[in-house]
Amino acid sequence: MNVGSDTQIRQLLYGGILNSKDPNVSLPDEKTFKVPNVNKVIEEGKKASTKFCSIKLCSLGVKLPAEIYTATGWPLVNGNALKTLAGKVSAEYDFTDDTNDGDIDNSPEKMIDVDTSAYGSAFAAFEDEEKGREACHAIASLCKVCSIDTLITNFILPLQGSNISGKSGSVHCSLNINTETGRLSARRQNLQNQPALEKDRYKICQAFVAAPRNSLVVADYAQDSCTSD
């Protein structure tokens, strides 16, 4: 599954849901997608692996709540929407069964009170509380994987290109001053759009090193924009 694809995430979480703008249209309960064949799987009827392979994504079979929709009427599945479903829970969760082989405990089950206030809106969609908790932690894990995929795609891979540095070895970008807000925007490479220092968990900013006897200066222009009445 491509975690960077909103279409595939939407199919997994909301398969079977009706379109909010056209009730006569709905997402299918299952759908086949073409994804990169990174594991070199040889599909049935073929002699060798191909660049892409087919996967079938089936819906969870549970009606998850959708609070925000796209302009076309489908549930939004961006980071904020997924965090609403997951709640403020950790992506770390033990989904394994802890039963001991051969040791049978016939004592009455003890009810353990679990604080569910941190779980998101997906929790209430499941009749079984344990499945609801597992779903929230699984969606939190999906959020984490999506954020890692975004970092790799938007920040790490562009910096690995062979054309990012000039003749002097310095990294340059193209600046655009023709913006609606009057702010500068950068492209090829987008050096403005790097992770904030406090959120740079993978130390991407350490890839930028000043030349000998020079220093890098970080400036925040977040509130500096040209406006007119």
CSV table of C-alpha atoms in Angstrom, one decimal:
chain,number,residue,atom,x,y,z
A,1,MET,CA,0.0,0.0,0.0
A,2,ASN,CA,1.2,3.5,-0.8
A,3,VAL,CA,0.8,5.5,2.4
A,4,GLY,CA,1.4,8.7,0.4
A,5,SER,CA,-1.8,8.1,-1.6
A,6,ASP,CA,-4.9,9.8,-0.2
A,7,THR,CA,-7.0,7.6,-2.6
A,8,GLN,CA,-5.7,4.4,-1.1
A,9,ILE,CA,-6.0,5.6,2.5
A,10,ARG,CA,-9.5,6.7,1.9
A,11,GLN,CA,-10.4,3.3,0.4
A,12,LEU,CA,-9.0,1.5,3.4
A,13,LEU,CA,-10.8,3.7,6.0
A,14,TYR,CA,-13.9,4.7,4.2
A,15,GLY,CA,-14.7,2.1,1.6
A,16,GLY,CA,-18.5,1.9,1.1
A,17,ILE,CA,-19.2,5.5,2.3
A,18,LEU,CA,-21.6,7.7,0.4
A,19,ASN,CA,-20.5,10.9,-1.3
A,20,SER,CA,-21.5,13.9,0.8
A,21,LYS,CA,-22.6,15.8,-2.3
A,22,ASP,CA,-24.1,13.0,-4.3
A,23,PRO,CA,-25.7,10.2,-2.3
A,24,ASN,CA,-26.1,8.2,-5.4
A,25,VAL,CA,-22.3,7.7,-5.6
A,26,SER,CA,-20.3,5.7,-3.1
A,27,LEU,CA,-16.8,4.3,-2.7
A,28,PRO,CA,-16.5,0.6,-3.5
A,29,ASP,CA,-16.0,-1.8,-0.6
A,30,GLU,CA,-12.9,-3.0,-2.3
A,31,LYS,CA,-10.7,-1.7,-5.1
A,32,THR,CA,-7.5,-2.9,-7.0
A,33,PHE,CA,-4.5,-0.6,-7.2
A,34,LYS,CA,-1.2,-0.7,-9.0
A,35,VAL,CA,1.7,-0.1,-6.6
A,36,PRO,CA,5.5,-0.3,-7.0
A,37,ASN,CA,6.6,-4.0,-6.8
A,38,VAL,CA,9.4,-3.3,-4.3
A,39,ASN,CA,9.3,-7.0,-3.1
A,40,LYS,CA,9.7,-8.3,-6.6
A,41,VAL,CA,6.5,-10.4,-6.4
A,42,ILE,CA,5.8,-12.6,-9.4
A,43,GLU,CA,2.1,-12.4,-10.1
A,44,GLU,CA,0.1,-15.5,-11.1
A,45,GLY,CA,0.4,-16.2,-14.8
A,46,LYS,CA,3.7,-14.3,-15.2
A,47,LYS,CA,7.2,-15.6,-15.4
A,48,ALA,CA,9.1,-12.7,-13.9
A,49,SER,CA,8.4,-9.8,-11.6
A,50,THR,CA,7.2,-6.5,-13.1
A,51,LYS,CA,7.8,-2.9,-12.0
A,52,PHE,CA,4.3,-2.7,-10.6
A,53,CYS,CA,2.0,-5.2,-9.0
A,54,SER,CA,-1.7,-5.2,-8.2
A,55,ILE,CA,-3.1,-5.1,-4.6
A,56,LYS,CA,-6.7,-5.2,-3.4
A,57,LEU,CA,-7.7,-2.9,-0.7
A,58,CYS,CA,-10.8,-3.8,1.3
A,59,SER,CA,-12.6,-1.4,3.6
A,60,LEU,CA,-12.4,-2.0,7.4
A,61,GLY,CA,-16.1,-2.8,7.4
A,62,VAL,CA,-16.7,-0.2,10.1
A,63,LYS,CA,-18.4,3.1,9.6
A,64,LEU,CA,-15.7,5.6,10.7
A,65,PRO,CA,-16.9,9.1,11.4
A,66,ALA,CA,-15.9,11.7,8.8
A,67,GLU,CA,-16.0,15.4,9.9
A,68,ILE,CA,-14.2,17.1,7.0
A,69,TYR,CA,-14.8,16.5,3.3
A,70,THR,CA,-13.0,17.4,0.1
A,71,ALA,CA,-14.4,19.7,-2.5
A,72,THR,CA,-15.6,16.6,-4.4
A,73,GLY,CA,-17.5,15.3,-1.4
A,74,TRP,CA,-15.2,12.5,-0.1
A,75,PRO,CA,-13.8,12.3,3.4
A,76,LEU,CA,-10.6,14.2,4.0
A,77,VAL,CA,-7.7,11.9,5.0
A,78,ASN,CA,-4.8,14.4,5.5
A,79,GLY,CA,-2.7,14.4,8.7
A,80,ASN,CA,-5.2,16.4,10.8
A,81,ALA,CA,-8.1,14.2,9.8
A,82,LEU,CA,-6.2,11.1,10.7
A,83,LYS,CA,-5.1,12.6,14.0
A,84,THR,CA,-8.8,13.3,14.8
A,85,LEU,CA,-9.6,9.6,14.2
A,86,ALA,CA,-6.6,8.4,16.3
A,87,GLY,CA,-6.7,10.9,19.1
A,88,LYS,CA,-3.7,11.6,21.3
A,89,VAL,CA,-2.4,8.1,21.5
A,90,SER,CA,1.0,6.6,20.8
A,91,ALA,CA,1.9,4.8,17.6
A,92,GLU,CA,3.6,2.2,19.8
A,93,TYR,CA,1.2,-0.6,20.7
A,94,ASP,CA,1.5,-4.3,21.3
A,95,PHE,CA,-1.1,-6.1,19.1
A,96,THR,CA,0.1,-9.6,20.0
A,97,ASP,CA,-1.8,-12.0,22.2
A,98,ASP,CA,0.0,-12.4,25.6
A,99,THR,CA,-1.5,-15.8,26.4
A,100,ASN,CA,1.0,-18.3,27.8
A,101,ASP,CA,1.1,-21.7,26.0
A,102,GLY,CA,0.2,-24.5,28.3
A,103,ASP,CA,-0.7,-22.3,31.2
A,104,ILE,CA,-4.5,-22.1,31.5
A,105,ASP,CA,-5.8,-19.6,34.0
A,106,ASN,CA,-9.3,-20.6,35.1
A,107,SER,CA,-9.7,-17.7,37.5
A,108,PRO,CA,-12.5,-15.2,36.8
A,109,GLU,CA,-11.6,-12.4,34.5
A,110,LYS,CA,-10.9,-9.1,36.2
A,111,MET,CA,-12.3,-6.0,34.7
A,112,ILE,CA,-9.6,-3.4,34.2
A,113,ASP,CA,-10.7,0.2,33.9
A,114,VAL,CA,-8.9,1.9,30.9
A,115,ASP,CA,-8.9,5.6,30.4
A,116,THR,CA,-10.3,6.2,26.9
A,117,SER,CA,-10.3,10.0,27.0
A,118,ALA,CA,-7.1,10.1,24.8
A,119,TYR,CA,-8.6,7.9,22.0
A,120,GLY,CA,-10.0,9.6,18.9
A,121,SER,CA,-13.3,9.5,17.1
A,122,ALA,CA,-12.5,6.0,15.6
A,123,PHE,CA,-12.7,4.5,19.1
A,124,ALA,CA,-16.5,4.8,19.4
A,125,ALA,CA,-17.1,3.3,15.9
A,126,PHE,CA,-16.2,-0.1,17.2
A,127,GLU,CA,-18.5,-2.1,19.5
A,128,ASP,CA,-15.6,-3.9,21.0
A,129,GLU,CA,-13.4,-1.5,23.1
A,130,GLU,CA,-10.3,-3.5,22.5
A,131,LYS,CA,-10.7,-3.3,18.7
A,132,GLY,CA,-11.5,0.4,19.1
A,133,ARG,CA,-8.2,0.9,20.9
A,134,GLU,CA,-6.3,-1.1,18.4
A,135,ALA,CA,-7.8,0.9,15.6
A,136,CYS,CA,-6.8,4.2,17.1
A,137,HIS,CA,-3.2,3.0,17.7
A,138,ALA,CA,-3.1,1.6,14.1
A,139,ILE,CA,-4.2,4.9,12.7
A,140,ALA,CA,-1.6,6.7,14.8
A,141,SER,CA,1.0,4.4,13.3
A,142,LEU,CA,-0.3,5.3,9.9
A,143,CYS,CA,0.1,9.0,10.7
A,144,LYS,CA,3.7,8.4,11.7
A,145,VAL,CA,4.5,6.4,8.5
A,146,CYS,CA,2.8,9.2,6.4
A,147,SER,CA,4.9,11.8,8.1
A,148,ILE,CA,8.1,9.8,7.5
A,149,ASP,CA,7.1,9.4,3.8
A,150,THR,CA,6.5,13.1,3.5
A,151,LEU,CA,10.0,13.8,5.0
A,152,ILE,CA,11.6,11.5,2.5
A,153,THR,CA,9.7,12.8,-0.5
A,154,ASN,CA,9.8,16.5,0.2
A,155,PHE,CA,13.0,17.0,2.1
A,156,ILE,CA,15.5,14.1,1.8
A,157,LEU,CA,15.2,13.0,-1.9
A,158,PRO,CA,15.4,16.5,-3.4
A,159,LEU,CA,18.7,17.1,-1.5
A,160,GLN,CA,20.2,13.9,-3.0
A,161,GLY,CA,19.9,15.2,-6.6
A,162,SER,CA,23.1,15.7,-8.6
A,163,ASN,CA,22.1,19.2,-9.7
A,164,ILE,CA,21.5,21.0,-6.4
A,165,SER,CA,24.9,22.6,-6.0
A,166,GLY,CA,26.6,25.2,-8.2
A,167,LYS,CA,30.1,25.4,-9.5
A,168,SER,CA,31.4,26.6,-6.1
A,169,GLY,CA,29.8,23.6,-4.3
A,170,SER,CA,27.2,25.8,-2.6
A,171,VAL,CA,23.5,25.0,-2.7
A,172,HIS,CA,21.4,27.5,-4.7
A,173,CYS,CA,17.6,27.8,-5.4
A,174,SER,CA,15.4,29.9,-7.5
A,175,LEU,CA,13.5,32.7,-5.7
A,176,ASN,CA,10.1,33.9,-6.8
A,177,ILE,CA,9.0,37.4,-5.7
A,178,ASN,CA,5.7,37.5,-7.7
A,179,THR,CA,3.5,36.1,-5.0
A,180,GLU,CA,0.1,37.3,-3.8
A,181,THR,CA,1.3,37.9,-0.2
A,182,GLY,CA,4.6,39.5,-1.2
A,183,ARG,CA,6.6,36.8,0.5
A,184,LEU,CA,9.4,35.1,-1.3
A,185,SER,CA,9.0,31.5,-2.4
A,186,ALA,CA,11.7,29.1,-3.4
A,187,ARG,CA,11.9,26.2,-5.8
A,188,ARG,CA,14.6,24.0,-7.3
A,189,GLN,CA,15.3,23.3,-4.4
A,190,ASN,CA,12.7,24.6,-2.0
A,191,LEU,CA,15.2,25.7,0.6
A,192,GLN,CA,12.5,27.6,2.5
A,193,ASN,CA,10.4,24.5,3.1
A,194,GLN,CA,12.7,22.6,5.4
A,195,PRO,CA,11.7,21.1,8.8
A,196,ALA,CA,11.5,23.5,11.7
A,197,LEU,CA,14.4,23.0,14.1
A,198,GLU,CA,12.2,21.8,16.9
A,199,LYS,CA,10.4,19.3,14.6
A,200,ASP,CA,13.5,18.0,12.8
A,201,ARG,CA,13.6,14.6,14.3
A,202,TYR,CA,15.8,13.2,11.5
A,203,LYS,CA,18.3,16.1,11.7
A,204,ILE,CA,17.7,17.1,8.0
A,205,CYS,CA,18.9,20.6,8.8
A,206,GLN,CA,22.3,19.3,9.7
A,207,ALA,CA,22.8,18.6,5.9
A,208,PHE,CA,23.3,22.3,5.5
A,209,VAL,CA,26.8,23.3,6.5
A,210,ALA,CA,28.4,26.7,6.2
A,211,ALA,CA,31.6,27.2,4.3
A,212,PRO,CA,34.8,27.6,6.3
A,213,ARG,CA,34.9,30.8,8.4
A,214,ASN,CA,31.2,31.4,7.7
A,215,SER,CA,28.0,31.0,9.6
A,216,LEU,CA,24.5,30.1,8.7
A,217,VAL,CA,21.8,32.6,9.9
A,218,VAL,CA,18.2,31.4,10.5
A,219,ALA,CA,15.6,34.1,10.0
A,220,ASP,CA,11.9,33.8,10.5
A,221,TYR,CA,9.7,35.9,8.1
A,222,ALA,CA,6.5,34.3,9.2
A,223,GLN,CA,4.9,37.6,10.1
A,224,ASP,CA,6.6,39.7,7.5
A,225,SER,CA,4.2,40.1,4.5
A,226,CYS,CA,3.1,42.9,2.3
A,227,THR,CA,-0.6,43.8,2.8
A,228,SER,CA,-2.8,46.5,1.5
A,229,ASP,CA,-6.1,47.9,2.6
